[in-house]
Amino acid sequence: MGLIKKIKSLIRKTILGYDISTYFFSHSGEDAMLQAIFSKKLASKTGGFFVDIGAYHPYKESNTYLFYINGWRGINIDARPGSMEAFKKIRPRDINLEIGIGVKEDILPYYFISDDSSMNSFSKDNLLRLGMYEFVKKEIPIKVLPLNQILDKHANSFDTIDLLTIDVEGFDLEVVKSNNWSKYRPKVIVVELYCRTIEDLFTNETANYLRELGYEIVAKNVILRDVASVIFVDHHFEY
């Protein structure tokens, strides 16, 4: 074991009481599950490409930072004004875009709670449903573009999209409908959805939209009682 590895091991043992070299960054274990799904690709060290919509922060509660530090790159998208300043510093290999995603090019009200909040949203209904609307400090007019326009513009940056992650606080159906699925078909999709049980997903519009496109539900976690990240895998993708 090299000197640096010995020092890292000693630090882990001192802080944690045991030596562990596994690090995860997502809110509720999403990247741990994704690591298992992409284990072969990660082991091959060939890199990959992701699109992270509602990226929030370069590494805090990030579904893609684990992949970034393993040599992947991608497109990070977040509508919050000023959100991409940290991304440009910490994730310079990525394409970092400060814009919203919607079914058509438009200007929409963005319900802003705070710079630190992960609940800022284009969906007033979702904020009301979760009891968060009372915390909204202001509405900001934000430009939105369809996802397919963003991908068309940056298509020379990737051959295929391995991972699409969507965390847009109730605006998920608009986002998935804005893609050109015949042209851009990610292998794996993670979407934060309003659901408590697996059975709830069979009446969820976004989940059914993706299932009709040929994606299979392979995992669900728990973020809040009625909110979960759901992982969909293209039925042609072998992992």
PDB file of C-alpha atoms in Angstrom:
ATOM      1  CA  MET A   1       0.000   0.000   0.000  1.00  0.00           C
ATOM      2  CA  GLY A   2       1.376   3.394  -0.991  1.00  0.00           C
ATOM      3  CA  LEU A   3       1.975   6.161   1.508  1.00  0.00           C
ATOM      4  CA  ILE A   4      -1.044   8.209   0.351  1.00  0.00           C
ATOM      5  CA  LYS A   5      -3.349   5.196   0.608  1.00  0.00           C
ATOM      6  CA  LYS A   6      -2.015   4.457   4.102  1.00  0.00           C
ATOM      7  CA  ILE A   7      -2.696   8.045   5.171  1.00  0.00           C
ATOM      8  CA  LYS A   8      -6.245   7.940   3.739  1.00  0.00           C
ATOM      9  CA  SER A   9      -6.860   4.629   5.502  1.00  0.00           C
ATOM     10  CA  LEU A  10      -5.612   6.051   8.806  1.00  0.00           C
ATOM     11  CA  ILE A  11      -7.851   9.130   8.454  1.00  0.00           C
ATOM     12  CA  ARG A  12     -10.917   6.988   7.733  1.00  0.00           C
ATOM     13  CA  LYS A  13     -10.194   4.751  10.717  1.00  0.00           C
ATOM     14  CA  THR A  14      -9.665   7.783  12.980  1.00  0.00           C
ATOM     15  CA  ILE A  15     -12.880   9.549  11.915  1.00  0.00           C
ATOM     16  CA  LEU A  16     -15.202   6.604  11.295  1.00  0.00           C
ATOM     17  CA  GLY A  17     -13.718   3.944  13.527  1.00  0.00           C
ATOM     18  CA  TYR A  18     -13.234   1.656  10.541  1.00  0.00           C
ATOM     19  CA  ASP A  19     -11.713   1.786   7.086  1.00  0.00           C
ATOM     20  CA  ILE A  20     -14.155   2.236   4.234  1.00  0.00           C
ATOM     21  CA  SER A  21     -13.328   3.649   0.825  1.00  0.00           C
ATOM     22  CA  THR A  22     -16.846   3.844  -0.631  1.00  0.00           C
ATOM     23  CA  TYR A  23     -18.341   7.320  -1.027  1.00  0.00           C
ATOM     24  CA  PHE A  24     -21.826   8.280  -2.106  1.00  0.00           C
ATOM     25  CA  PHE A  25     -23.323  11.713  -2.658  1.00  0.00           C
ATOM     26  CA  SER A  26     -27.017  11.356  -3.540  1.00  0.00           C
ATOM     27  CA  HIS A  27     -29.841  12.378  -1.223  1.00  0.00           C
ATOM     28  CA  SER A  28     -31.097   8.869  -0.475  1.00  0.00           C
ATOM     29  CA  GLY A  29     -28.711   6.334  -1.976  1.00  0.00           C
ATOM     30  CA  GLU A  30     -29.587   6.830  -5.639  1.00  0.00           C
ATOM     31  CA  ASP A  31     -25.958   6.768  -6.770  1.00  0.00           C
ATOM     32  CA  ALA A  32     -25.313   3.588  -4.773  1.00  0.00           C
ATOM     33  CA  MET A  33     -28.021   1.839  -6.785  1.00  0.00           C
ATOM     34  CA  LEU A  34     -26.767   3.400 -10.010  1.00  0.00           C
ATOM     35  CA  GLN A  35     -23.244   2.254  -9.221  1.00  0.00           C
ATOM     36  CA  ALA A  36     -24.548  -1.324  -9.153  1.00  0.00           C
ATOM     37  CA  ILE A  37     -26.436  -0.874 -12.424  1.00  0.00           C
ATOM     38  CA  PHE A  38     -23.377   0.598 -14.157  1.00  0.00           C
ATOM     39  CA  SER A  39     -20.836  -1.650 -12.396  1.00  0.00           C
ATOM     40  CA  LYS A  40     -19.540  -3.172 -15.647  1.00  0.00           C
ATOM     41  CA  LYS A  41     -19.098   0.196 -17.314  1.00  0.00           C
ATOM     42  CA  LEU A  42     -17.427   1.685 -14.257  1.00  0.00           C
ATOM     43  CA  ALA A  43     -15.071  -1.284 -14.049  1.00  0.00           C
ATOM     44  CA  SER A  44     -14.140  -0.847 -17.706  1.00  0.00           C
ATOM     45  CA  LYS A  45     -13.094   2.775 -17.013  1.00  0.00           C
ATOM     46  CA  THR A  46     -14.323   3.801 -20.477  1.00  0.00           C
ATOM     47  CA  GLY A  47     -16.238   6.786 -19.167  1.00  0.00           C
ATOM     48  CA  GLY A  48     -19.856   7.644 -19.788  1.00  0.00           C
ATOM     49  CA  PHE A  49     -22.239  10.536 -20.339  1.00  0.00           C
ATOM     50  CA  PHE A  50     -25.049  11.857 -18.144  1.00  0.00           C
ATOM     51  CA  VAL A  51     -27.685  14.589 -18.259  1.00  0.00           C
ATOM     52  CA  ASP A  52     -28.616  15.975 -14.830  1.00  0.00           C
ATOM     53  CA  ILE A  53     -31.772  18.124 -14.807  1.00  0.00           C
ATOM     54  CA  GLY A  54     -32.397  19.915 -11.539  1.00  0.00           C
ATOM     55  CA  ALA A  55     -28.744  19.345 -10.720  1.00  0.00           C
ATOM     56  CA  TYR A  56     -28.897  21.633  -7.644  1.00  0.00           C
ATOM     57  CA  HIS A  57     -25.258  21.371  -6.471  1.00  0.00           C
ATOM     58  CA  PRO A  58     -21.988  19.970  -7.902  1.00  0.00           C
ATOM     59  CA  TYR A  59     -21.785  17.235  -5.239  1.00  0.00           C
ATOM     60  CA  LYS A  60     -24.336  17.762  -2.445  1.00  0.00           C
ATOM     61  CA  GLU A  61     -27.329  15.478  -3.033  1.00  0.00           C
ATOM     62  CA  SER A  62     -25.948  14.803  -6.520  1.00  0.00           C
ATOM     63  CA  ASN A  63     -26.866  11.690  -8.491  1.00  0.00           C
ATOM     64  CA  THR A  64     -24.001  12.270 -10.930  1.00  0.00           C
ATOM     65  CA  TYR A  65     -20.941  13.404  -8.963  1.00  0.00           C
ATOM     66  CA  LEU A  66     -19.925   9.799  -8.240  1.00  0.00           C
ATOM     67  CA  PHE A  67     -19.751   9.248 -11.991  1.00  0.00           C
ATOM     68  CA  TYR A  68     -17.965  12.542 -12.611  1.00  0.00           C
ATOM     69  CA  ILE A  69     -15.117  11.579 -10.267  1.00  0.00           C
ATOM     70  CA  ASN A  70     -14.939   8.252 -12.097  1.00  0.00           C
ATOM     71  CA  GLY A  71     -14.179   9.994 -15.392  1.00  0.00           C
ATOM     72  CA  TRP A  72     -17.674  10.542 -16.791  1.00  0.00           C
ATOM     73  CA  ARG A  73     -18.866  13.903 -18.042  1.00  0.00           C
ATOM     74  CA  GLY A  74     -22.222  15.365 -18.916  1.00  0.00           C
ATOM     75  CA  ILE A  75     -24.685  18.232 -18.973  1.00  0.00           C
ATOM     76  CA  ASN A  76     -25.841  19.805 -15.715  1.00  0.00           C
ATOM     77  CA  ILE A  77     -29.015  21.897 -15.883  1.00  0.00           C
ATOM     78  CA  ASP A  78     -30.593  23.983 -13.147  1.00  0.00           C
ATOM     79  CA  ALA A  79     -32.942  26.953 -13.353  1.00  0.00           C
ATOM     80  CA  ARG A  80     -31.937  28.715 -10.130  1.00  0.00           C
ATOM     81  CA  PRO A  81     -30.146  31.988 -10.893  1.00  0.00           C
ATOM     82  CA  GLY A  82     -26.476  31.681  -9.917  1.00  0.00           C
ATOM     83  CA  SER A  83     -26.631  27.896  -9.605  1.00  0.00           C
ATOM     84  CA  MET A  84     -23.957  27.205 -12.218  1.00  0.00           C
ATOM     85  CA  GLU A  85     -21.200  29.275 -10.613  1.00  0.00           C
ATOM     86  CA  ALA A  86     -20.198  26.390  -8.337  1.00  0.00           C
ATOM     87  CA  PHE A  87     -20.534  23.838 -11.149  1.00  0.00           C
ATOM     88  CA  LYS A  88     -18.123  25.752 -13.357  1.00  0.00           C
ATOM     89  CA  LYS A  89     -15.520  25.680 -10.577  1.00  0.00           C
ATOM     90  CA  ILE A  90     -15.977  22.126  -9.323  1.00  0.00           C
ATOM     91  CA  ARG A  91     -17.069  20.345 -12.519  1.00  0.00           C
ATOM     92  CA  PRO A  92     -15.242  22.114 -15.361  1.00  0.00           C
ATOM     93  CA  ARG A  93     -15.361  19.070 -17.691  1.00  0.00           C
ATOM     94  CA  ASP A  94     -19.151  19.284 -17.772  1.00  0.00           C
ATOM     95  CA  ILE A  95     -21.475  21.493 -19.785  1.00  0.00           C
ATOM     96  CA  ASN A  96     -23.207  23.634 -17.166  1.00  0.00           C
ATOM     97  CA  LEU A  97     -26.448  25.372 -18.129  1.00  0.00           C
ATOM     98  CA  GLU A  98     -28.549  27.777 -16.083  1.00  0.00           C
ATOM     99  CA  ILE A  99     -31.973  27.332 -17.663  1.00  0.00           C
ATOM    100  CA  GLY A 100     -35.305  25.586 -17.152  1.00  0.00           C
ATOM    101  CA  ILE A 101     -36.690  22.650 -19.125  1.00  0.00           C
ATOM    102  CA  GLY A 102     -40.282  22.629 -20.399  1.00  0.00           C
ATOM    103  CA  VAL A 103     -42.409  21.282 -23.213  1.00  0.00           C
ATOM    104  CA  LYS A 104     -41.888  24.406 -25.320  1.00  0.00           C
ATOM    105  CA  GLU A 105     -39.720  27.508 -25.391  1.00  0.00           C
ATOM    106  CA  ASP A 106     -41.323  29.891 -22.941  1.00  0.00           C
ATOM    107  CA  ILE A 107     -40.918  32.143 -19.902  1.00  0.00           C
ATOM    108  CA  LEU A 108     -42.385  30.544 -16.777  1.00  0.00           C
ATOM    109  CA  PRO A 109     -42.699  31.636 -13.130  1.00  0.00           C
ATOM    110  CA  TYR A 110     -40.043  29.978 -10.969  1.00  0.00           C
ATOM    111  CA  TYR A 111     -41.086  29.675  -7.330  1.00  0.00           C
ATOM    112  CA  PHE A 112     -37.981  30.599  -5.356  1.00  0.00           C
ATOM    113  CA  ILE A 113     -37.624  29.580  -1.703  1.00  0.00           C
ATOM    114  CA  SER A 114     -33.900  30.166  -1.165  1.00  0.00           C
ATOM    115  CA  ASP A 115     -30.487  29.610  -2.740  1.00  0.00           C
ATOM    116  CA  ASP A 116     -29.943  26.605  -0.466  1.00  0.00           C
ATOM    117  CA  SER A 117     -33.348  25.021  -0.957  1.00  0.00           C
ATOM    118  CA  SER A 118     -33.703  21.955  -3.160  1.00  0.00           C
ATOM    119  CA  MET A 119     -37.467  22.661  -3.377  1.00  0.00           C
ATOM    120  CA  ASN A 120     -37.381  25.649  -5.756  1.00  0.00           C
ATOM    121  CA  SER A 121     -39.774  24.722  -8.528  1.00  0.00           C
ATOM    122  CA  PHE A 122     -41.808  25.612 -11.599  1.00  0.00           C
ATOM    123  CA  SER A 123     -44.729  23.649 -10.111  1.00  0.00           C
ATOM    124  CA  LYS A 124     -46.961  25.621  -7.749  1.00  0.00           C
ATOM    125  CA  ASP A 125     -49.234  22.584  -7.386  1.00  0.00           C
ATOM    126  CA  ASN A 126     -46.362  20.439  -6.118  1.00  0.00           C
ATOM    127  CA  LEU A 127     -45.316  23.039  -3.558  1.00  0.00           C
ATOM    128  CA  LEU A 128     -48.901  23.299  -2.315  1.00  0.00           C
ATOM    129  CA  ARG A 129     -49.192  19.519  -2.104  1.00  0.00           C
ATOM    130  CA  LEU A 130     -46.010  19.271  -0.021  1.00  0.00           C
ATOM    131  CA  GLY A 131     -46.888  22.244   2.206  1.00  0.00           C
ATOM    132  CA  MET A 132     -43.937  24.278   0.913  1.00  0.00           C
ATOM    133  CA  TYR A 133     -45.675  27.082  -0.966  1.00  0.00           C
ATOM    134  CA  GLU A 134     -45.897  29.262   2.149  1.00  0.00           C
ATOM    135  CA  PHE A 135     -42.090  29.416   2.141  1.00  0.00           C
ATOM    136  CA  VAL A 136     -41.854  30.847  -1.382  1.00  0.00           C
ATOM    137  CA  LYS A 137     -40.135  34.248  -1.189  1.00  0.00           C
ATOM    138  CA  LYS A 138     -40.599  35.368  -4.778  1.00  0.00           C
ATOM    139  CA  GLU A 139     -41.537  34.338  -8.295  1.00  0.00           C
ATOM    140  CA  ILE A 140     -38.804  34.755 -10.886  1.00  0.00           C
ATOM    141  CA  PRO A 141     -39.514  34.699 -14.648  1.00  0.00           C
ATOM    142  CA  ILE A 142     -37.182  32.048 -16.091  1.00  0.00           C
ATOM    143  CA  LYS A 143     -36.644  30.964 -19.680  1.00  0.00           C
ATOM    144  CA  VAL A 144     -37.358  27.290 -20.400  1.00  0.00           C
ATOM    145  CA  LEU A 145     -36.427  25.210 -23.429  1.00  0.00           C
ATOM    146  CA  PRO A 146     -37.401  21.676 -24.482  1.00  0.00           C
ATOM    147  CA  LEU A 147     -34.810  19.044 -23.588  1.00  0.00           C
ATOM    148  CA  ASN A 148     -34.469  17.974 -27.210  1.00  0.00           C
ATOM    149  CA  GLN A 149     -33.302  21.503 -28.150  1.00  0.00           C
ATOM    150  CA  ILE A 150     -30.606  21.386 -25.474  1.00  0.00           C
ATOM    151  CA  LEU A 151     -29.447  17.956 -26.634  1.00  0.00           C
ATOM    152  CA  ASP A 152     -29.479  18.989 -30.298  1.00  0.00           C
ATOM    153  CA  LYS A 153     -27.229  21.927 -29.488  1.00  0.00           C
ATOM    154  CA  HIS A 154     -24.693  19.766 -27.635  1.00  0.00           C
ATOM    155  CA  ALA A 155     -25.043  16.551 -29.638  1.00  0.00           C
ATOM    156  CA  ASN A 156     -21.386  16.672 -30.717  1.00  0.00           C
ATOM    157  CA  SER A 157     -20.405  16.158 -27.059  1.00  0.00           C
ATOM    158  CA  PHE A 158     -21.744  12.600 -26.783  1.00  0.00           C
ATOM    159  CA  ASP A 159     -22.437   9.434 -28.763  1.00  0.00           C
ATOM    160  CA  THR A 160     -25.020   8.073 -26.344  1.00  0.00           C
ATOM    161  CA  ILE A 161     -26.580   9.118 -23.048  1.00  0.00           C
ATOM    162  CA  ASP A 162     -25.966   6.565 -20.323  1.00  0.00           C
ATOM    163  CA  LEU A 163     -27.845   8.296 -17.521  1.00  0.00           C
ATOM    164  CA  LEU A 164     -30.622  10.882 -17.342  1.00  0.00           C
ATOM    165  CA  THR A 165     -31.544  12.134 -13.871  1.00  0.00           C
ATOM    166  CA  ILE A 166     -34.535  14.409 -13.289  1.00  0.00           C
ATOM    167  CA  ASP A 167     -35.245  16.161 -10.002  1.00  0.00           C
ATOM    168  CA  VAL A 168     -37.538  19.087 -10.772  1.00  0.00           C
ATOM    169  CA  GLU A 169     -39.994  19.127  -7.873  1.00  0.00           C
ATOM    170  CA  GLY A 170     -43.198  18.120  -9.624  1.00  0.00           C
ATOM    171  CA  PHE A 171     -42.341  19.334 -13.130  1.00  0.00           C
ATOM    172  CA  ASP A 172     -41.145  15.893 -14.255  1.00  0.00           C
ATOM    173  CA  LEU A 173     -43.892  15.117 -16.804  1.00  0.00           C
ATOM    174  CA  GLU A 174     -43.183  18.334 -18.696  1.00  0.00           C
ATOM    175  CA  VAL A 175     -39.482  17.471 -18.769  1.00  0.00           C
ATOM    176  CA  VAL A 176     -39.880  13.918 -20.086  1.00  0.00           C
ATOM    177  CA  LYS A 177     -42.393  15.070 -22.707  1.00  0.00           C
ATOM    178  CA  SER A 178     -39.886  17.648 -23.975  1.00  0.00           C
ATOM    179  CA  ASN A 179     -37.388  15.018 -25.162  1.00  0.00           C
ATOM    180  CA  ASN A 180     -37.134  13.494 -28.629  1.00  0.00           C
ATOM    181  CA  TRP A 181     -37.186   9.844 -27.527  1.00  0.00           C
ATOM    182  CA  SER A 182     -36.578   8.435 -30.986  1.00  0.00           C
ATOM    183  CA  LYS A 183     -33.331  10.410 -31.157  1.00  0.00           C
ATOM    184  CA  TYR A 184     -32.131  10.541 -27.530  1.00  0.00           C
ATOM    185  CA  ARG A 185     -32.759   7.403 -25.515  1.00  0.00           C
ATOM    186  CA  PRO A 186     -30.825   7.217 -22.224  1.00  0.00           C
ATOM    187  CA  LYS A 187     -30.031   3.741 -20.940  1.00  0.00           C
ATOM    188  CA  VAL A 188     -31.064   4.571 -17.379  1.00  0.00           C
ATOM    189  CA  ILE A 189     -33.375   7.271 -16.035  1.00  0.00           C
ATOM    190  CA  VAL A 190     -33.821   8.449 -12.455  1.00  0.00           C
ATOM    191  CA  VAL A 191     -36.877  10.591 -11.724  1.00  0.00           C
ATOM    192  CA  GLU A 192     -38.043  12.037  -8.424  1.00  0.00           C
ATOM    193  CA  LEU A 193     -41.774  11.278  -8.287  1.00  0.00           C
ATOM    194  CA  TYR A 194     -44.671  11.761  -5.925  1.00  0.00           C
ATOM    195  CA  CYS A 195     -45.365   8.192  -4.796  1.00  0.00           C
ATOM    196  CA  ARG A 196     -45.415   6.188  -1.580  1.00  0.00           C
ATOM    197  CA  THR A 197     -45.584   2.599  -2.812  1.00  0.00           C
ATOM    198  CA  ILE A 198     -44.617   0.626  -5.890  1.00  0.00           C
ATOM    199  CA  GLU A 199     -48.334   0.313  -6.653  1.00  0.00           C
ATOM    200  CA  ASP A 200     -48.609   4.120  -6.808  1.00  0.00           C
ATOM    201  CA  LEU A 201     -46.305   4.107  -9.809  1.00  0.00           C
ATOM    202  CA  PHE A 202     -48.848   2.263 -11.936  1.00  0.00           C
ATOM    203  CA  THR A 203     -51.126   5.304 -11.808  1.00  0.00           C
ATOM    204  CA  ASN A 204     -48.341   7.893 -12.027  1.00  0.00           C
ATOM    205  CA  GLU A 205     -48.408   9.778 -15.349  1.00  0.00           C
ATOM    206  CA  THR A 206     -44.648  10.142 -15.671  1.00  0.00           C
ATOM    207  CA  ALA A 207     -43.965   6.524 -14.767  1.00  0.00           C
ATOM    208  CA  ASN A 208     -46.556   5.284 -17.255  1.00  0.00           C
ATOM    209  CA  TYR A 209     -45.207   7.606 -19.958  1.00  0.00           C
ATOM    210  CA  LEU A 210     -41.736   6.078 -19.550  1.00  0.00           C
ATOM    211  CA  ARG A 211     -43.100   2.526 -19.346  1.00  0.00           C
ATOM    212  CA  GLU A 212     -44.930   3.058 -22.641  1.00  0.00           C
ATOM    213  CA  LEU A 213     -41.583   4.104 -24.131  1.00  0.00           C
ATOM    214  CA  GLY A 214     -40.112   0.739 -23.145  1.00  0.00           C
ATOM    215  CA  TYR A 215     -38.502   1.567 -19.808  1.00  0.00           C
ATOM    216  CA  GLU A 216     -38.804  -0.826 -16.880  1.00  0.00           C
ATOM    217  CA  ILE A 217     -39.023   0.158 -13.217  1.00  0.00           C
ATOM    218  CA  VAL A 218     -36.121  -1.532 -11.428  1.00  0.00           C
ATOM    219  CA  ALA A 219     -35.821   0.374  -8.141  1.00  0.00           C
ATOM    220  CA  LYS A 220     -37.461   2.882  -5.815  1.00  0.00           C
ATOM    221  CA  ASN A 221     -36.114   4.529  -2.683  1.00  0.00           C
ATOM    222  CA  VAL A 222     -37.628   6.836  -0.052  1.00  0.00           C
ATOM    223  CA  ILE A 223     -36.869  10.558   0.123  1.00  0.00           C
ATOM    224  CA  LEU A 224     -39.965  11.633   2.050  1.00  0.00           C
ATOM    225  CA  ARG A 225     -43.033   9.604   2.933  1.00  0.00           C
ATOM    226  CA  ASP A 226     -44.680  10.389  -0.384  1.00  0.00           C
ATOM    227  CA  VAL A 227     -41.638  11.267  -2.498  1.00  0.00           C
ATOM    228  CA  ALA A 228     -39.162   8.827  -4.018  1.00  0.00           C
ATOM    229  CA  SER A 229     -36.516   8.533  -6.688  1.00  0.00           C
ATOM    230  CA  VAL A 230     -37.537   5.873  -9.185  1.00  0.00           C
ATOM    231  CA  ILE A 231     -35.028   4.189 -11.479  1.00  0.00           C
ATOM    232  CA  PHE A 232     -36.081   3.135 -14.974  1.00  0.00           C
ATOM    233  CA  VAL A 233     -33.925   1.035 -17.312  1.00  0.00           C
ATOM    234  CA  ASP A 234     -34.314   0.699 -21.073  1.00  0.00           C
ATOM    235  CA  HIS A 235     -35.488  -2.867 -21.686  1.00  0.00           C
ATOM    236  CA  HIS A 236     -32.684  -3.302 -24.257  1.00  0.00           C
ATOM    237  CA  PHE A 237     -29.958  -2.371 -21.736  1.00  0.00           C
ATOM    238  CA  GLU A 238     -28.202  -5.333 -20.115  1.00  0.00           C
ATOM    239  CA  TYR A 239     -26.536  -4.673 -16.791  1.00  0.00           C
TER     240      TYR A 239
END
